[in-house]
Coordinates of C-alpha atoms in Angstrom, one line a residue:
Chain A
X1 CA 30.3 22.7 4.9
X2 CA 28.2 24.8 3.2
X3 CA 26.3 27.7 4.6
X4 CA 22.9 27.0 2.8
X5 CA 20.3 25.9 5.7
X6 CA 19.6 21.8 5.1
X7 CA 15.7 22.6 6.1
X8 CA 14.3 26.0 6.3
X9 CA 11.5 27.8 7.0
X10 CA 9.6 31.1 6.9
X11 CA 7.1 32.7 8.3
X12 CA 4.8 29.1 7.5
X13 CA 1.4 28.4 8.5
X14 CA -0.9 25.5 8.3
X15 CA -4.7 24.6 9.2
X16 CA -6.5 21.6 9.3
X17 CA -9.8 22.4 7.4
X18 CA -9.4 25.8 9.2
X19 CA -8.7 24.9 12.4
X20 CA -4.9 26.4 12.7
X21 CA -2.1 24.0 13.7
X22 CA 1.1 26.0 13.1
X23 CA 1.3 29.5 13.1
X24 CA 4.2 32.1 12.0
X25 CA 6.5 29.3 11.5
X26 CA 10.0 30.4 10.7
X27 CA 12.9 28.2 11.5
X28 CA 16.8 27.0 10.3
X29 CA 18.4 23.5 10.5
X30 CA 22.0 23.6 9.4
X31 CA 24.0 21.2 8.3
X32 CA 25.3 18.9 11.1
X33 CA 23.7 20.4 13.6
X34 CA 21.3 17.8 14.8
X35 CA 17.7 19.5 16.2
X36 CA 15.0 17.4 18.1
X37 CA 11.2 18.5 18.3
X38 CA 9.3 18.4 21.0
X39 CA 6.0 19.6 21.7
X40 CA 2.8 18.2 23.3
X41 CA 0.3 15.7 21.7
X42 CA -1.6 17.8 18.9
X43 CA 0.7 20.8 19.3
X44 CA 1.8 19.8 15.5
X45 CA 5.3 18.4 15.2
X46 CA 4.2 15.3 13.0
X47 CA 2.0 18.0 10.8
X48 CA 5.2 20.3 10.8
X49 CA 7.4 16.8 9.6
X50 CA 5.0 16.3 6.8
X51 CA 5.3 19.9 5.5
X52 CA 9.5 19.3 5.9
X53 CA 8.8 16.1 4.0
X54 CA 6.6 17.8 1.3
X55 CA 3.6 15.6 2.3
X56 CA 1.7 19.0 3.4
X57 CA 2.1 22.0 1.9
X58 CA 1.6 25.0 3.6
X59 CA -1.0 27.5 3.5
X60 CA 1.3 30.4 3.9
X61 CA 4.9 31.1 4.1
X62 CA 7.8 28.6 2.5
X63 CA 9.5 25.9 3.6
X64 CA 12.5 25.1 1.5
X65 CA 15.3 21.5 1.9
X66 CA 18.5 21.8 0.6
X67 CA 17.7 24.8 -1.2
X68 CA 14.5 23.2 -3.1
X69 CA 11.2 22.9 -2.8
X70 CA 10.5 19.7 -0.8
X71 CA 9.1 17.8 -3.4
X72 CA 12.7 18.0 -5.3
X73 CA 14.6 17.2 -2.7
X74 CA 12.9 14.3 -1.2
X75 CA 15.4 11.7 -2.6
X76 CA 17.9 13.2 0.1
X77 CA 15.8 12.8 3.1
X78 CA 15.6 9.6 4.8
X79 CA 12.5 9.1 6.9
X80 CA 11.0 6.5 9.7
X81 CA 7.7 7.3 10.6
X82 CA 6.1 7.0 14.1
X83 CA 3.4 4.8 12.6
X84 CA 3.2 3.4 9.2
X85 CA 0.0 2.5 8.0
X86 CA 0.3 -1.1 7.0
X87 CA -1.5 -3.9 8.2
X88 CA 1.2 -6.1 10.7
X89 CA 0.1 -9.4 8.6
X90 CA 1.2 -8.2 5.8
X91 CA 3.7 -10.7 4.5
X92 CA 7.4 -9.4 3.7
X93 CA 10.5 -10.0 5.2
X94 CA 13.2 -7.3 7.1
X95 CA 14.8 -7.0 3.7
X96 CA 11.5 -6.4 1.4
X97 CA 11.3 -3.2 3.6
X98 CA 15.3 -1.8 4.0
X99 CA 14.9 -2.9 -0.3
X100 CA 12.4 0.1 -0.1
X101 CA 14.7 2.5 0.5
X102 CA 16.5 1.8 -2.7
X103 CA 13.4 3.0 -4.6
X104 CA 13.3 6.1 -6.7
X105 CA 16.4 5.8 -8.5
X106 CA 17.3 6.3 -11.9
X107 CA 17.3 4.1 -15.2
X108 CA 15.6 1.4 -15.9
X109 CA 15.9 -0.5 -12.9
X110 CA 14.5 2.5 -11.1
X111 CA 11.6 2.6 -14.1
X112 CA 10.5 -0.4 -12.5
X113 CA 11.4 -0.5 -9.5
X114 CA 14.2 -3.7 -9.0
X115 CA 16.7 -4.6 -7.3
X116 CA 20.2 -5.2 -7.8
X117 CA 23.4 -6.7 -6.1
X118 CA 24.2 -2.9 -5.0
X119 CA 21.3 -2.2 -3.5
X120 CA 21.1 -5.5 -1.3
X121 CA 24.2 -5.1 -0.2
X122 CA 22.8 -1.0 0.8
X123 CA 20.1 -2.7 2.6
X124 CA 22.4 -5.3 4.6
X125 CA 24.7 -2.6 5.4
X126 CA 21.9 -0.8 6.8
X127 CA 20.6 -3.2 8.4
X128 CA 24.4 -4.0 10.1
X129 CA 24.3 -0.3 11.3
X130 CA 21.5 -0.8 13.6
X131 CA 22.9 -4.6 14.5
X132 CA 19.9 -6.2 12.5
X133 CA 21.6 -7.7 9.7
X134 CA 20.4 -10.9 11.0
X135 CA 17.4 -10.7 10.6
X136 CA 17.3 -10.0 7.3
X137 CA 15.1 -12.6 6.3
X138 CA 12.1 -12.8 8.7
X139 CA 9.2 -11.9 8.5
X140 CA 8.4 -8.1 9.5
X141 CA 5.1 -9.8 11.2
X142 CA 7.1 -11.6 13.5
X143 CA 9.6 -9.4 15.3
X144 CA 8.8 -7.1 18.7
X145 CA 8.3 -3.3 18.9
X146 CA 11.5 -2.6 19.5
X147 CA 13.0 -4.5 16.5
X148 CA 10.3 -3.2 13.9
X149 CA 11.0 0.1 14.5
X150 CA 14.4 -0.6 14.3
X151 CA 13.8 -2.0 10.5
X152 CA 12.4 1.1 9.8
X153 CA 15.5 3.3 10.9
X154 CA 17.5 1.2 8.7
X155 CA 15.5 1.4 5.4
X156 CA 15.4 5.4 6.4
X157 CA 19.4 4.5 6.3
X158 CA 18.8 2.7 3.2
X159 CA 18.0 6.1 1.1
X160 CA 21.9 7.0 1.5
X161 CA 20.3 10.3 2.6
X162 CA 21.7 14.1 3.7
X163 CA 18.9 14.5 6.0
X164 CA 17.7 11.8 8.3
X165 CA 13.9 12.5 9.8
X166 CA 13.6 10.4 12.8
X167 CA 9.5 10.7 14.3
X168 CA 9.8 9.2 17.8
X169 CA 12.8 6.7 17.4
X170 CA 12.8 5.6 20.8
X171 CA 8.8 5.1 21.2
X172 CA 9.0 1.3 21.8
X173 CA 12.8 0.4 22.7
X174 CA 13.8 -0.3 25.7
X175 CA 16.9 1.5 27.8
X176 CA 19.5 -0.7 26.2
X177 CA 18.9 -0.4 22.2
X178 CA 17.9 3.3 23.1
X179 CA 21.7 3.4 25.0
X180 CA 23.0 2.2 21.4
X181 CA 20.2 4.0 19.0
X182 CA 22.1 7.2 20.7
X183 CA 25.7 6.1 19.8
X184 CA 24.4 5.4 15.9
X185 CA 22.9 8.5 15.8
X186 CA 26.3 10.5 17.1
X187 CA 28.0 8.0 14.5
X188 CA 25.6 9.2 11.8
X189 CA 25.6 12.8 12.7
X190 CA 29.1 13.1 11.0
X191 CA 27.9 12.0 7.9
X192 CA 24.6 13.5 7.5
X193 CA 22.0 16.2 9.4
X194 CA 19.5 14.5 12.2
X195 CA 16.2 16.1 12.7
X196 CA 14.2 14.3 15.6
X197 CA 11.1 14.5 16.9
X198 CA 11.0 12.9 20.6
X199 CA 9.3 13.2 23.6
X200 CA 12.0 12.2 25.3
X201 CA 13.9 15.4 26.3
X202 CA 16.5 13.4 28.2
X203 CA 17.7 11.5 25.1
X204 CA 18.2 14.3 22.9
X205 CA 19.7 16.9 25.2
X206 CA 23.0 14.7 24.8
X207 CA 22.5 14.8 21.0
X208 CA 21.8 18.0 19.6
X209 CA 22.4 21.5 20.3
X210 CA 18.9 22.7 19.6
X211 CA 15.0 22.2 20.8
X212 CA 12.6 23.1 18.2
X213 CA 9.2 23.8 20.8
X214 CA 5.9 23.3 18.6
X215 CA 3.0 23.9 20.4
X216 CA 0.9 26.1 17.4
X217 CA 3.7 28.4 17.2
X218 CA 7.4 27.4 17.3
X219 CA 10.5 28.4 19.3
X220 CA 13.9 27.2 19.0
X221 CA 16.1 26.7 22.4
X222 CA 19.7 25.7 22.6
X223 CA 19.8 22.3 24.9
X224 CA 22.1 24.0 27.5
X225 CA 19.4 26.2 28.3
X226 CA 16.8 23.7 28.7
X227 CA 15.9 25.0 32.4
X228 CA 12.7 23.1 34.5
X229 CA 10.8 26.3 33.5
X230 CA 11.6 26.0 30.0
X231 CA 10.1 22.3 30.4
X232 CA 7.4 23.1 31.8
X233 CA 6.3 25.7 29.3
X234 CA 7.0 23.4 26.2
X235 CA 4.4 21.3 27.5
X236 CA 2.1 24.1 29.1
X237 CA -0.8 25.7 27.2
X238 CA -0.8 28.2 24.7
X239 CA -0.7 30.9 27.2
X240 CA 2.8 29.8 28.2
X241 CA 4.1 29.9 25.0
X242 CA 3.8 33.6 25.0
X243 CA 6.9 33.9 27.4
X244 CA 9.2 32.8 24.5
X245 CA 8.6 35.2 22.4
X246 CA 12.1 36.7 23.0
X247 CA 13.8 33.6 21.9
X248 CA 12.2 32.9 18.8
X249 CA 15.5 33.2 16.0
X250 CA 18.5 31.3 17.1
Chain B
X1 CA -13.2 -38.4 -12.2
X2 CA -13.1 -40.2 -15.3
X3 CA -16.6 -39.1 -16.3
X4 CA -14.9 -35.9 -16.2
X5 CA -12.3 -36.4 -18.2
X6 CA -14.0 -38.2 -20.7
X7 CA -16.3 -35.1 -20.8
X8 CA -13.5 -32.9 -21.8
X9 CA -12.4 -34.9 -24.4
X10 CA -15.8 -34.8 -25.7
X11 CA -16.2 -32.7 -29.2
X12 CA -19.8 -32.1 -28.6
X13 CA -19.0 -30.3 -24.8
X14 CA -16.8 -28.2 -25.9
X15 CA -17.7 -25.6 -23.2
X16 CA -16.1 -27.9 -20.5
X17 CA -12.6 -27.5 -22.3
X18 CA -13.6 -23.7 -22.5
X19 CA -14.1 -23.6 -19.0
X20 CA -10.9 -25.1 -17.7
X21 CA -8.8 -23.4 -19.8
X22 CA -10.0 -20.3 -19.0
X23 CA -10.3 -21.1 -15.6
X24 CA -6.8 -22.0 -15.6
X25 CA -5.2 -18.9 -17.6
X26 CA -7.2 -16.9 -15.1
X27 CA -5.6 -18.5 -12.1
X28 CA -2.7 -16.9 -12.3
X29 CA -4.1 -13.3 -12.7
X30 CA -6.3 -14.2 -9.6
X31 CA -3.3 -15.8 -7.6
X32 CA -1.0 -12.7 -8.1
X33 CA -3.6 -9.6 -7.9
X34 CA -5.7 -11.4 -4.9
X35 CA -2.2 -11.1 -3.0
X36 CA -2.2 -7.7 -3.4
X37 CA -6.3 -7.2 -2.7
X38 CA -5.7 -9.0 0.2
X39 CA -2.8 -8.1 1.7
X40 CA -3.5 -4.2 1.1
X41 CA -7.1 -4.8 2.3
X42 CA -9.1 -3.5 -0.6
X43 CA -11.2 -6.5 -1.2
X44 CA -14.6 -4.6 -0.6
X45 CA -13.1 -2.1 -3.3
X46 CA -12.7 -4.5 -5.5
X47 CA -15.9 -6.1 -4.4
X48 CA -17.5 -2.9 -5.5
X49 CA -15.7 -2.9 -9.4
X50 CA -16.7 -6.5 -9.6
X51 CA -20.3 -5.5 -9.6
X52 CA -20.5 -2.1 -11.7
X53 CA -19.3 -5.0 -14.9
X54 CA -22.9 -5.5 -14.5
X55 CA -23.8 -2.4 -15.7
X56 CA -21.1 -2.7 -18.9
X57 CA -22.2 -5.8 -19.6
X58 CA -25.4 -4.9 -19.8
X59 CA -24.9 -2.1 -22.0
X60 CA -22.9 -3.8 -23.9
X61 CA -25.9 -6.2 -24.5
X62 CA -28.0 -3.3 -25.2
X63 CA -25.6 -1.6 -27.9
X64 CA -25.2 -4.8 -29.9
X65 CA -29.0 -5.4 -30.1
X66 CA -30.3 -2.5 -30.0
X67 CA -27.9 0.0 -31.0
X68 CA -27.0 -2.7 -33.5
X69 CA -23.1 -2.2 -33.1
X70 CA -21.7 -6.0 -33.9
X71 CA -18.9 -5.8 -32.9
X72 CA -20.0 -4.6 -29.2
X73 CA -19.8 -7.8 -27.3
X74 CA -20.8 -7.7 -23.8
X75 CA -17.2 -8.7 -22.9
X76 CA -16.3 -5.9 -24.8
X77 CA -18.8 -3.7 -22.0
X78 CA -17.2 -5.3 -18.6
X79 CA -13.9 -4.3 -19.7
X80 CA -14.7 -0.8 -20.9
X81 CA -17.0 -1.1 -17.1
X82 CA -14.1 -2.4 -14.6
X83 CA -11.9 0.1 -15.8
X84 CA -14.3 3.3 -15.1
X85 CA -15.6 1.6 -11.9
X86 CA -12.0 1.3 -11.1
X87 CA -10.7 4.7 -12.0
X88 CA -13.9 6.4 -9.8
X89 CA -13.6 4.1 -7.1
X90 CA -10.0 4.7 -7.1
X91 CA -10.4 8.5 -7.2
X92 CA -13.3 8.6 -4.4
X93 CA -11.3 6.0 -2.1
X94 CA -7.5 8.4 -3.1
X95 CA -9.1 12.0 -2.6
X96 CA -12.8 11.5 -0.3
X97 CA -11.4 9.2 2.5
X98 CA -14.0 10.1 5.3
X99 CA -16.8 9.0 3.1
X100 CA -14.9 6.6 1.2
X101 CA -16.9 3.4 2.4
X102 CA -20.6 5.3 1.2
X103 CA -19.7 6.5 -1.7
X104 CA -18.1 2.6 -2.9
X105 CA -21.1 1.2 -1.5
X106 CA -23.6 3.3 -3.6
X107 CA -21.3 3.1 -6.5
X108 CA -21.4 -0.8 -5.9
X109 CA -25.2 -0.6 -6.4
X110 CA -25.8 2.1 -9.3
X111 CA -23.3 -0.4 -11.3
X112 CA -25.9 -3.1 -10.8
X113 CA -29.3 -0.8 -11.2
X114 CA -27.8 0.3 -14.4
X115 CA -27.0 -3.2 -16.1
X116 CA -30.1 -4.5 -14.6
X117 CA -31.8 -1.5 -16.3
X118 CA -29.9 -1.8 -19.6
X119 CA -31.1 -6.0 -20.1
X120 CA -34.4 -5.0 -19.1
X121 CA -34.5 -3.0 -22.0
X122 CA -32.9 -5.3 -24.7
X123 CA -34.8 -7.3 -26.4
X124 CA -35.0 -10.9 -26.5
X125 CA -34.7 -13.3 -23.1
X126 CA -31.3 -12.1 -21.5
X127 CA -31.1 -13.7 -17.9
X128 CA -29.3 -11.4 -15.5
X129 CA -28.7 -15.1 -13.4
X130 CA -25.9 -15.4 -15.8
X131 CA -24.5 -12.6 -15.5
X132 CA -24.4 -12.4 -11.5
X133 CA -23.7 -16.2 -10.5
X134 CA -21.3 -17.3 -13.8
X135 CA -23.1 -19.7 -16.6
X136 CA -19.8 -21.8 -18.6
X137 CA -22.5 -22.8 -21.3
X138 CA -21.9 -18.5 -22.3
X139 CA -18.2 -19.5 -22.8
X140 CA -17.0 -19.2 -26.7
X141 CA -13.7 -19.6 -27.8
X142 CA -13.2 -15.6 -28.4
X143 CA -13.9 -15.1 -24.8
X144 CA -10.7 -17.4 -24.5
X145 CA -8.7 -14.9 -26.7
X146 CA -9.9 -12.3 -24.6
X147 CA -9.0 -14.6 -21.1
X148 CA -5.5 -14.9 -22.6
X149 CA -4.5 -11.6 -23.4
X150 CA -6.1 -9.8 -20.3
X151 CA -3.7 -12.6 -18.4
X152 CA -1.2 -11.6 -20.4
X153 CA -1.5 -7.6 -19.7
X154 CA -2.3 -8.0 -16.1
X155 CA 0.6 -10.9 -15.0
X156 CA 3.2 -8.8 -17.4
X157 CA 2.3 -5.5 -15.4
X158 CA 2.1 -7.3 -12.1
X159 CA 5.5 -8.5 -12.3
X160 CA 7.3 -5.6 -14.0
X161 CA 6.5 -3.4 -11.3
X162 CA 6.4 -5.9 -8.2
X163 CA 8.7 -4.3 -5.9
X164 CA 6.9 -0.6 -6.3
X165 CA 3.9 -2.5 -6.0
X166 CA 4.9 -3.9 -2.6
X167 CA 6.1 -0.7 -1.4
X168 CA 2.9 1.5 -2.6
X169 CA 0.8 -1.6 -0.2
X170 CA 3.3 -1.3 2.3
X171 CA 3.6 2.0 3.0
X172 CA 2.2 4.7 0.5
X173 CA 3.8 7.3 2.5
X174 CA 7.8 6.3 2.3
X175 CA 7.1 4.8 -0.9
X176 CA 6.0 8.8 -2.5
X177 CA 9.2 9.7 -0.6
X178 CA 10.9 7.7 -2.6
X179 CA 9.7 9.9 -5.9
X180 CA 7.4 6.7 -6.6
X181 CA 4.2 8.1 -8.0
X182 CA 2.1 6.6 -5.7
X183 CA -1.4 7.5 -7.0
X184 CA -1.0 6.7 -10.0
X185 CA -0.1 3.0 -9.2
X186 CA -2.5 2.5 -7.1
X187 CA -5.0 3.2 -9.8
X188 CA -3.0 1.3 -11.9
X189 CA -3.3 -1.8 -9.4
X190 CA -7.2 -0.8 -9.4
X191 CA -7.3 -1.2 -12.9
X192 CA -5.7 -4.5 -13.3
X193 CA -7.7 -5.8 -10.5
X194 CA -10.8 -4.6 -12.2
X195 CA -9.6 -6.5 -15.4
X196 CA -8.8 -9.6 -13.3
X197 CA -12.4 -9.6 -11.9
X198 CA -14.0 -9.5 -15.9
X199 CA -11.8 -12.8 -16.7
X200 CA -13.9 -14.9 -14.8
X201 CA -17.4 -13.2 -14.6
X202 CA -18.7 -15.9 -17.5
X203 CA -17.5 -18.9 -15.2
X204 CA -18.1 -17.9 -11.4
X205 CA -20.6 -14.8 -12.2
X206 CA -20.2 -11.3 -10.6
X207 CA -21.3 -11.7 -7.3
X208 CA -18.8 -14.4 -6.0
X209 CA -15.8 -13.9 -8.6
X210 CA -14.3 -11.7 -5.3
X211 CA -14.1 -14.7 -3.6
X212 CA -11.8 -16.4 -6.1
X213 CA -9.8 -12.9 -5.7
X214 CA -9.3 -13.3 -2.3
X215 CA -10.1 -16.7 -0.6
X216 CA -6.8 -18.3 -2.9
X217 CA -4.5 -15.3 -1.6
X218 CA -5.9 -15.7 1.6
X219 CA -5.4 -19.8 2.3
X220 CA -2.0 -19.0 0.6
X221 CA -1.3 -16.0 3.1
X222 CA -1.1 -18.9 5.7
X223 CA 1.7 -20.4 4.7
X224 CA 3.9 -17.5 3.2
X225 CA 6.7 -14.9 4.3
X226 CA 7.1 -13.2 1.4
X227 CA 4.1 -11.2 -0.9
X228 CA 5.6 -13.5 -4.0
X229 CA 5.3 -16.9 -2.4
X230 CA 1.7 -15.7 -1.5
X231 CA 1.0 -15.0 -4.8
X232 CA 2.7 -18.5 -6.1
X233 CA 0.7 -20.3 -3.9
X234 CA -2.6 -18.2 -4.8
X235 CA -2.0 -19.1 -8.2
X236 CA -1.7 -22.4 -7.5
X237 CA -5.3 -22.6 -4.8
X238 CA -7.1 -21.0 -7.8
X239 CA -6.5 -23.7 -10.1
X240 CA -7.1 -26.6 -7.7
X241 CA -10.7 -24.8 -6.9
X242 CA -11.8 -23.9 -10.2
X243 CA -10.3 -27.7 -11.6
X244 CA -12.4 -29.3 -8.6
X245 CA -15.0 -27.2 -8.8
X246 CA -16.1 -28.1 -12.9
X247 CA -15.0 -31.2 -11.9
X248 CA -17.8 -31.9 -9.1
X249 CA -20.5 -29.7 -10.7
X250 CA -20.1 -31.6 -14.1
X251 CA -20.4 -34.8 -12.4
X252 CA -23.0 -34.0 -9.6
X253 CA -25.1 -31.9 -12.3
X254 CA -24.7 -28.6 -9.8
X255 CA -23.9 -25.5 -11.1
X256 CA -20.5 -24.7 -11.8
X257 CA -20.1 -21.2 -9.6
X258 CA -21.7 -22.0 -6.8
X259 CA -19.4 -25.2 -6.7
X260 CA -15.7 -23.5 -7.2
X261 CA -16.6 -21.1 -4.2
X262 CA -18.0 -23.5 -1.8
X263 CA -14.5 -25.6 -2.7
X264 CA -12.7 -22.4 -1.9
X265 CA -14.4 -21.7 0.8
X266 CA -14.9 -24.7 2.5
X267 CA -10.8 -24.8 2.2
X268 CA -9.9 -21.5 3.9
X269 CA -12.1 -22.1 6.8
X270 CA -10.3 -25.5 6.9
X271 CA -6.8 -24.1 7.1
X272 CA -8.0 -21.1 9.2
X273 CA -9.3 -23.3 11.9
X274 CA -6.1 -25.6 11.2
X275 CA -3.9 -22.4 11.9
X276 CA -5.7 -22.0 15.3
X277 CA -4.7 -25.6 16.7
X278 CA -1.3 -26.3 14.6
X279 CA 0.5 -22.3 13.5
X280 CA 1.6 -23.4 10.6
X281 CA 2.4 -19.8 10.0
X282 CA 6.1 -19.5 9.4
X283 CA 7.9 -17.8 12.6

């Protein structure tokens, strides 16, 4: 295990056509040890993923994965978005979308962008992990919620990556899948680093050590010290957010 | 139906034959880059390309008479049109998304104001009604050259780089994840769309050729799982409408345009309402 954070970042800051959303960011994720965000609506964990991610970049500080910028080292990062943009009648099957995963590669397969033998059997494997394997070959259109979403964990599976980026995995499952979308993610914590974002403090305190806060500015807390009042400030106003200034470096 | 045929056989009509075959090669750009119009919902963008060709055309009109450049056929001006169109449009829609819908529109009307502008100022009768609703008596045999090698370009493209195409319609986010340069193939899908619009301005005309783009894919959507059967069946829909269609206008004495896209039309509200009383949407 290597002592080089997975994500890392200092002192960042980012505003939305100069209205700030994160402030003083500095933060580590280290290898294996699984962190989950949580925050209130708008407090800016999704724009805080998209800076991880390299989608945003920030107006001030660094934010560095692996070692890289994030642009570099996006081929290690496996993400499933809250939302994706798509229209729902948009006609591909499960394993059109787990297929995406395998994108990027090298060569001339890569070049354009096909698929081989390997990378279906990536995709099935995948798909196995998250007990989806058949339905392969329906149509996205037609599954629930619950099973979409599911899709998407897999193709984020499907990037063989060192950093899994989860936004809100348990959004629109119900008790039971989320009862066994916690055991895959203990199973895949051994393999690779699991950062979260959920509202769902309840899940996560099982999974990982560490609560990233984001509410403008950002605080880390261990899980096991995840008291009511700690709660209760995470999703207070800003003026609440003030008491954790002691806490701010793990 | 045999007055038909017997037309196209005919030496002395040889803009019949012109017009299927081009109508035909067509179809399968139209089939396979309607899937993607329609299923990434960019059919008003493409809408908007479809009428800036006016304005190339135009001066591509006005070059060749005027200018006196020979070898500036108006063809020659819709290409050189449905790419710029497409490159701005693509630009405006990629980097100025809040105002994205007014700045297509406007764009969608200077295109027209300046082909409009550019005929009124070439000599000689030029009727704009030929331009805008299709006219199969302009078709020579070099625009059938042309036909065949922008099918060529646009099918080999579409195919080479289907998958990254799906995944950039999909989801442009993951997909530039992924290291796939996103932007760049969407403007490349902008681009071949543009040049899949210029195939059959001279047989449908510019202000319904987007209905061929997306009333094919559309029917075809029905009845498919998978963005490649979509586009197989599109393919397919295109040619039966543009076959019927100079079929029943050469034999009624209607013109041709108008004809194909009341066909098409006439179809996809068939199989819409259809898919409302028997789902034949696969499950």
């Amino acid at each position: 295990m290597s002592n080089e954070p997975v994500v890392l970042l200092e002192d960042v800051s980012f505003a939305y056509q100069g209205v700030p959303v994160l402030e003083g960011v500095s933060f580590a994720v280290r290898e294996h040890e699984p962190v989950c965000m949580v925050g209130p609506n708008g407090g800016g964990k999704t724009t805080l993923v998209k800076l991880i991610l390299g989608l945003l970049r920030p107006d001030r500080g660094q934010v560095h994965v692996f070692g890289l910028p994030p642009q570099r080292a996006r081929l290690r990062i496996g993400y499933m978005p809250q939302h994706i943009q798509c229209d729902l009648q948009f006609p591909v099957t499960v394993m059109d979308i787990v297929l995406m995963g395998r994108l990027g590669q090298g060569g001339l397969a890569g070049l354009f962008g096909w698929h081989g033998p390997v990378d279906r059997r990536a995709a099935l494997d995948a798909l196995g992990e998250l007990g989806m394997d058949a339905f392969a070959n329906r149509p996205f259109r037609a599954l629930s919620g619950g099973q979409r979403q599911r899709v998407l964990i897999a193709r984020a599976l499907c990037c063989q990556p060192d950093l899994l980026v989860l936004d809100e995995p348990t959004a629109s499952v119900d008790t039971l899948i989320e009862a066994r979308l916690f055991e895959i993610l203990h199973e895949l914590n051994r393999r690779m680093t699991i950062l979260l974002v959920s509202h769902d403090l309840g899940f996560v305190s099982g999974l990982v050590q560490n609560v990233i806060c984001v509410n403008r500015r950002v605080f880390v807390h261990p899980t096991s010290r995840l008291t009511g009042d700690v709660i209760r400030n995470i999703y207070g106003t800003d003026m609440h957010v003030v008491h954790h200034q002691e806490q701010t470096r793990d | 139906m045999i007055e038909f045929l017997d037309a196209l056989a005919d030496p002395d009509i040889p803009f019949l034959r012109y017009a299927l075959v081009a109508g035909v090669l067509a179809s399968i750009a139209f089939g396979i880059i309607g899937a993607y119009v329609v299923a990434r919902r960019i059919s008003y963008i493409a809408g908007a390309i479809s009428h800036c060709v006016l304005g190339g055309i135009g001066a591509g009109l006005y070059l060749q008479t005027v200018v006196g450049l020979e070898w500036c056929r108006p063809m020659y001006g819709a290409v050189a049109a449905s790419l710029l169109a497409a490159l701005v449009i693509g630009m405006v829609s990629l980097y100025a998304r809040e105002r994205e819908d007014t700045v297509i529109g406007a764009l969608w009307a200077i295109g027209m104001a300046v082909g409009l502008l550019f005929l009124a100022k070439t000599p000689g009768y030029v009727d704009p009604m030929s331009y805008l609703f299709g006219n199969i008596l302009l078709i020579s045999r070099h625009d059938l050259w042309l036909v065949a090698a922008l099918d060529a370009l646009v099918v080999g493209l579409a195919v080479c780089f289907h998958n990254k195409f799906v995944a950039v319609c999909f989801d442009e986010e993951f997909t530039e994840l992924r290291g796939v340069r996103v932007k760049c193939y969407y403007l490349l899908l902008l681009c071949l769309t543009a040049l899949t619009v210029v195939l059959l301005v001279r047989v449908v005309g510019i202000v319904m050729v987007i209905a061929l783009l997306t009333l094919p894919a559309a029917v075809a959507g029905q009845f498919s799982r998978r963005l490649w059967q979509m586009m197989a069946l599109g393919v397919l829909f295109c040619m039966a409408f543009i076959a019927s269609g100079l079929c029943y206008s050469y034999t009624h004495d209607l013109p041709t345009g108008p004809t194909i896209i009341i066909i098409a039309g006439a179809v996809y509200l068939a199989v819409a309402v259809g898919s409302l009383f028997f789902r034949p949407k696969v499950s």
